[in-house]
């Protein structure tokens, strides 16, 4: 069995619907033959300010914590306002986690866990609780 993992930074469309269309056409020869499993990266999710949030969970980064030296980059304008909406509309997770944001699946003898780099992973967070279950 074969599958392809693409953990974020998918098409760098950054708010352009036409670039999403071009990207989907480019991956079609592969994605139509093998499972193409994705999750979001900063270029699909990051945005500073009010925004839609299909994950239902707050964006989080280490720089949000007191005493952190910074440099993570989350909370910038990387997605140009996409906030995960086009990605969530074009791709599905497996239904056992939080959409495309975090989920897992079995393929042969391999258990794959997809996690979001854009959400809180600390003890007590939704993603952490799901991972522990």
PDB file of C-alpha atoms in Angstrom:
ATOM      1  CA  UNK A   1       0.000   0.000   0.000  1.00  0.00           C
ATOM      2  CA  UNK A   2       1.068   3.578  -0.629  1.00  0.00           C
ATOM      3  CA  UNK A   3       0.076   6.995   0.640  1.00  0.00           C
ATOM      4  CA  UNK A   4       1.515  10.495   0.614  1.00  0.00           C
ATOM      5  CA  UNK A   5       1.870  12.739   3.665  1.00  0.00           C
ATOM      6  CA  UNK A   6       1.943  16.491   3.168  1.00  0.00           C
ATOM      7  CA  UNK A   7       2.160  18.144   6.598  1.00  0.00           C
ATOM      8  CA  UNK A   8       1.395  21.758   5.812  1.00  0.00           C
ATOM      9  CA  UNK A   9       2.583  24.533   3.543  1.00  0.00           C
ATOM     10  CA  UNK A  10       0.599  22.969   0.733  1.00  0.00           C
ATOM     11  CA  UNK A  11       0.208  25.309  -2.231  1.00  0.00           C
ATOM     12  CA  UNK A  12       1.301  28.685  -0.870  1.00  0.00           C
ATOM     13  CA  UNK A  13      -1.913  30.160  -2.287  1.00  0.00           C
ATOM     14  CA  UNK A  14      -2.099  32.682   0.588  1.00  0.00           C
ATOM     15  CA  UNK A  15      -5.602  33.887  -0.153  1.00  0.00           C
ATOM     16  CA  UNK A  16      -5.704  33.344  -3.927  1.00  0.00           C
ATOM     17  CA  UNK A  17      -8.462  31.033  -5.143  1.00  0.00           C
ATOM     18  CA  UNK A  18      -6.876  30.697  -8.579  1.00  0.00           C
ATOM     19  CA  UNK A  19      -3.607  29.510  -7.004  1.00  0.00           C
ATOM     20  CA  UNK A  20      -5.551  26.883  -5.052  1.00  0.00           C
ATOM     21  CA  UNK A  21      -7.098  25.715  -8.336  1.00  0.00           C
ATOM     22  CA  UNK A  22      -3.673  25.494  -9.999  1.00  0.00           C
ATOM     23  CA  UNK A  23      -2.256  23.612  -7.004  1.00  0.00           C
ATOM     24  CA  UNK A  24      -5.115  21.100  -7.025  1.00  0.00           C
ATOM     25  CA  UNK A  25      -4.573  20.488 -10.752  1.00  0.00           C
ATOM     26  CA  UNK A  26      -0.852  19.941 -10.136  1.00  0.00           C
ATOM     27  CA  UNK A  27      -1.413  17.306  -7.431  1.00  0.00           C
ATOM     28  CA  UNK A  28      -4.295  15.554  -9.225  1.00  0.00           C
ATOM     29  CA  UNK A  29      -2.107  12.957 -11.031  1.00  0.00           C
ATOM     30  CA  UNK A  30      -0.765  11.795  -7.648  1.00  0.00           C
ATOM     31  CA  UNK A  31      -3.768  12.450  -5.399  1.00  0.00           C
ATOM     32  CA  UNK A  32      -6.100  10.562  -7.736  1.00  0.00           C
ATOM     33  CA  UNK A  33      -3.962   7.414  -7.388  1.00  0.00           C
ATOM     34  CA  UNK A  34      -2.873   7.308  -3.742  1.00  0.00           C
ATOM     35  CA  UNK A  35      -4.301   8.714  -0.509  1.00  0.00           C
ATOM     36  CA  UNK A  36      -2.978  12.291  -0.184  1.00  0.00           C
ATOM     37  CA  UNK A  37      -3.069  13.098   3.535  1.00  0.00           C
ATOM     38  CA  UNK A  38      -2.566  16.718   4.623  1.00  0.00           C
ATOM     39  CA  UNK A  39      -2.589  18.951   7.651  1.00  0.00           C
ATOM     40  CA  UNK A  40      -2.197  22.717   7.946  1.00  0.00           C
ATOM     41  CA  UNK A  41       1.000  24.711   8.188  1.00  0.00           C
ATOM     42  CA  UNK A  42       1.503  28.396   8.766  1.00  0.00           C
ATOM     43  CA  UNK A  43       0.785  29.250   5.116  1.00  0.00           C
ATOM     44  CA  UNK A  44      -2.683  27.718   5.425  1.00  0.00           C
ATOM     45  CA  UNK A  45      -3.573  28.862   8.932  1.00  0.00           C
ATOM     46  CA  UNK A  46      -1.559  31.791  10.292  1.00  0.00           C
ATOM     47  CA  UNK A  47      -3.263  35.149  10.506  1.00  0.00           C
ATOM     48  CA  UNK A  48      -3.120  37.967  13.033  1.00  0.00           C
ATOM     49  CA  UNK A  49      -6.461  39.475  13.889  1.00  0.00           C
ATOM     50  CA  UNK A  50     -10.097  38.389  13.775  1.00  0.00           C
ATOM     51  CA  UNK A  51     -10.598  35.455  11.460  1.00  0.00           C
ATOM     52  CA  UNK A  52     -12.772  32.426  10.760  1.00  0.00           C
ATOM     53  CA  UNK A  53     -11.513  29.289  12.439  1.00  0.00           C
ATOM     54  CA  UNK A  54     -12.703  25.943  11.079  1.00  0.00           C
ATOM     55  CA  UNK A  55     -10.709  24.055  13.729  1.00  0.00           C
ATOM     56  CA  UNK A  56     -12.741  25.486  16.595  1.00  0.00           C
ATOM     57  CA  UNK A  57      -9.533  25.779  18.631  1.00  0.00           C
ATOM     58  CA  UNK A  58      -7.420  28.889  19.213  1.00  0.00           C
ATOM     59  CA  UNK A  59      -4.171  29.464  17.361  1.00  0.00           C
ATOM     60  CA  UNK A  60      -1.183  29.071  19.694  1.00  0.00           C
ATOM     61  CA  UNK A  61       2.562  29.540  19.591  1.00  0.00           C
ATOM     62  CA  UNK A  62       5.380  29.423  22.131  1.00  0.00           C
ATOM     63  CA  UNK A  63       5.878  33.180  21.877  1.00  0.00           C
ATOM     64  CA  UNK A  64       2.478  33.520  23.542  1.00  0.00           C
ATOM     65  CA  UNK A  65       4.074  32.275  26.759  1.00  0.00           C
ATOM     66  CA  UNK A  66       5.779  34.582  29.280  1.00  0.00           C
ATOM     67  CA  UNK A  67       9.548  34.438  29.029  1.00  0.00           C
ATOM     68  CA  UNK A  68       9.679  32.929  25.528  1.00  0.00           C
ATOM     69  CA  UNK A  69      12.434  34.385  23.370  1.00  0.00           C
ATOM     70  CA  UNK A  70      10.247  34.549  20.252  1.00  0.00           C
ATOM     71  CA  UNK A  71      11.126  33.569  16.733  1.00  0.00           C
ATOM     72  CA  UNK A  72       8.280  31.101  16.150  1.00  0.00           C
ATOM     73  CA  UNK A  73       6.482  33.306  13.645  1.00  0.00           C
ATOM     74  CA  UNK A  74       2.903  32.265  14.365  1.00  0.00           C
ATOM     75  CA  UNK A  75       0.463  35.123  14.508  1.00  0.00           C
ATOM     76  CA  UNK A  76       1.841  36.723  11.365  1.00  0.00           C
ATOM     77  CA  UNK A  77       0.091  37.166   8.026  1.00  0.00           C
ATOM     78  CA  UNK A  78       1.452  33.956   6.443  1.00  0.00           C
ATOM     79  CA  UNK A  79      -1.931  32.705   5.228  1.00  0.00           C
ATOM     80  CA  UNK A  80      -3.052  36.169   4.094  1.00  0.00           C
ATOM     81  CA  UNK A  81      -6.344  35.563   5.856  1.00  0.00           C
ATOM     82  CA  UNK A  82      -7.061  31.989   4.747  1.00  0.00           C
ATOM     83  CA  UNK A  83      -7.104  30.730   8.348  1.00  0.00           C
ATOM     84  CA  UNK A  84      -7.427  27.116   7.220  1.00  0.00           C
ATOM     85  CA  UNK A  85     -10.778  27.645   5.498  1.00  0.00           C
ATOM     86  CA  UNK A  86      -9.748  26.715   1.889  1.00  0.00           C
ATOM     87  CA  UNK A  87      -7.700  23.756   3.145  1.00  0.00           C
ATOM     88  CA  UNK A  88     -10.564  22.424   5.269  1.00  0.00           C
ATOM     89  CA  UNK A  89     -12.920  22.838   2.291  1.00  0.00           C
ATOM     90  CA  UNK A  90     -10.633  20.908  -0.094  1.00  0.00           C
ATOM     91  CA  UNK A  91      -9.318  18.097   2.115  1.00  0.00           C
ATOM     92  CA  UNK A  92     -10.673  15.723   4.754  1.00  0.00           C
ATOM     93  CA  UNK A  93      -9.067  14.084   7.736  1.00  0.00           C
ATOM     94  CA  UNK A  94     -10.148  10.637   8.832  1.00  0.00           C
ATOM     95  CA  UNK A  95     -12.903  11.807  11.173  1.00  0.00           C
ATOM     96  CA  UNK A  96     -11.238  10.580  14.343  1.00  0.00           C
ATOM     97  CA  UNK A  97      -9.612  13.857  15.413  1.00  0.00           C
ATOM     98  CA  UNK A  98     -10.277  17.474  14.443  1.00  0.00           C
ATOM     99  CA  UNK A  99     -10.769  17.491  10.672  1.00  0.00           C
ATOM    100  CA  UNK A 100      -7.513  18.137   8.817  1.00  0.00           C
ATOM    101  CA  UNK A 101      -5.952  19.753  11.866  1.00  0.00           C
ATOM    102  CA  UNK A 102      -5.129  16.546  13.742  1.00  0.00           C
ATOM    103  CA  UNK A 103      -6.092  12.960  13.053  1.00  0.00           C
ATOM    104  CA  UNK A 104      -4.634   9.480  12.710  1.00  0.00           C
ATOM    105  CA  UNK A 105      -4.995   6.474  10.453  1.00  0.00           C
ATOM    106  CA  UNK A 106      -3.611   3.001   9.920  1.00  0.00           C
ATOM    107  CA  UNK A 107      -1.983   2.005   6.658  1.00  0.00           C
ATOM    108  CA  UNK A 108      -0.740  -1.560   6.666  1.00  0.00           C
ATOM    109  CA  UNK A 109       1.423  -2.023   9.752  1.00  0.00           C
ATOM    110  CA  UNK A 110       1.952   1.733  10.185  1.00  0.00           C
ATOM    111  CA  UNK A 111      -0.104   3.979  12.476  1.00  0.00           C
ATOM    112  CA  UNK A 112       0.219   7.580  11.251  1.00  0.00           C
ATOM    113  CA  UNK A 113      -0.562  10.571  13.483  1.00  0.00           C
ATOM    114  CA  UNK A 114      -0.976  13.979  11.854  1.00  0.00           C
ATOM    115  CA  UNK A 115      -0.650  16.964  14.214  1.00  0.00           C
ATOM    116  CA  UNK A 116      -1.024  20.690  13.684  1.00  0.00           C
ATOM    117  CA  UNK A 117       1.962  22.934  14.302  1.00  0.00           C
ATOM    118  CA  UNK A 118      -0.476  25.849  14.578  1.00  0.00           C
ATOM    119  CA  UNK A 119      -2.408  24.649  17.646  1.00  0.00           C
ATOM    120  CA  UNK A 120      -1.596  24.161  21.320  1.00  0.00           C
ATOM    121  CA  UNK A 121       0.017  20.794  22.033  1.00  0.00           C
ATOM    122  CA  UNK A 122       0.616  21.279  25.760  1.00  0.00           C
ATOM    123  CA  UNK A 123      -0.991  19.039  28.415  1.00  0.00           C
ATOM    124  CA  UNK A 124      -4.672  19.889  28.737  1.00  0.00           C
ATOM    125  CA  UNK A 125      -5.054  21.273  25.195  1.00  0.00           C
ATOM    126  CA  UNK A 126      -7.623  19.686  22.865  1.00  0.00           C
ATOM    127  CA  UNK A 127      -4.945  18.189  20.627  1.00  0.00           C
ATOM    128  CA  UNK A 128      -3.029  16.775  23.603  1.00  0.00           C
ATOM    129  CA  UNK A 129      -6.177  15.269  25.119  1.00  0.00           C
ATOM    130  CA  UNK A 130      -7.067  13.665  21.768  1.00  0.00           C
ATOM    131  CA  UNK A 131      -3.532  12.277  21.374  1.00  0.00           C
ATOM    132  CA  UNK A 132      -3.648  10.736  24.846  1.00  0.00           C
ATOM    133  CA  UNK A 133      -7.028   9.043  24.218  1.00  0.00           C
TER     134      UNK A 133
END
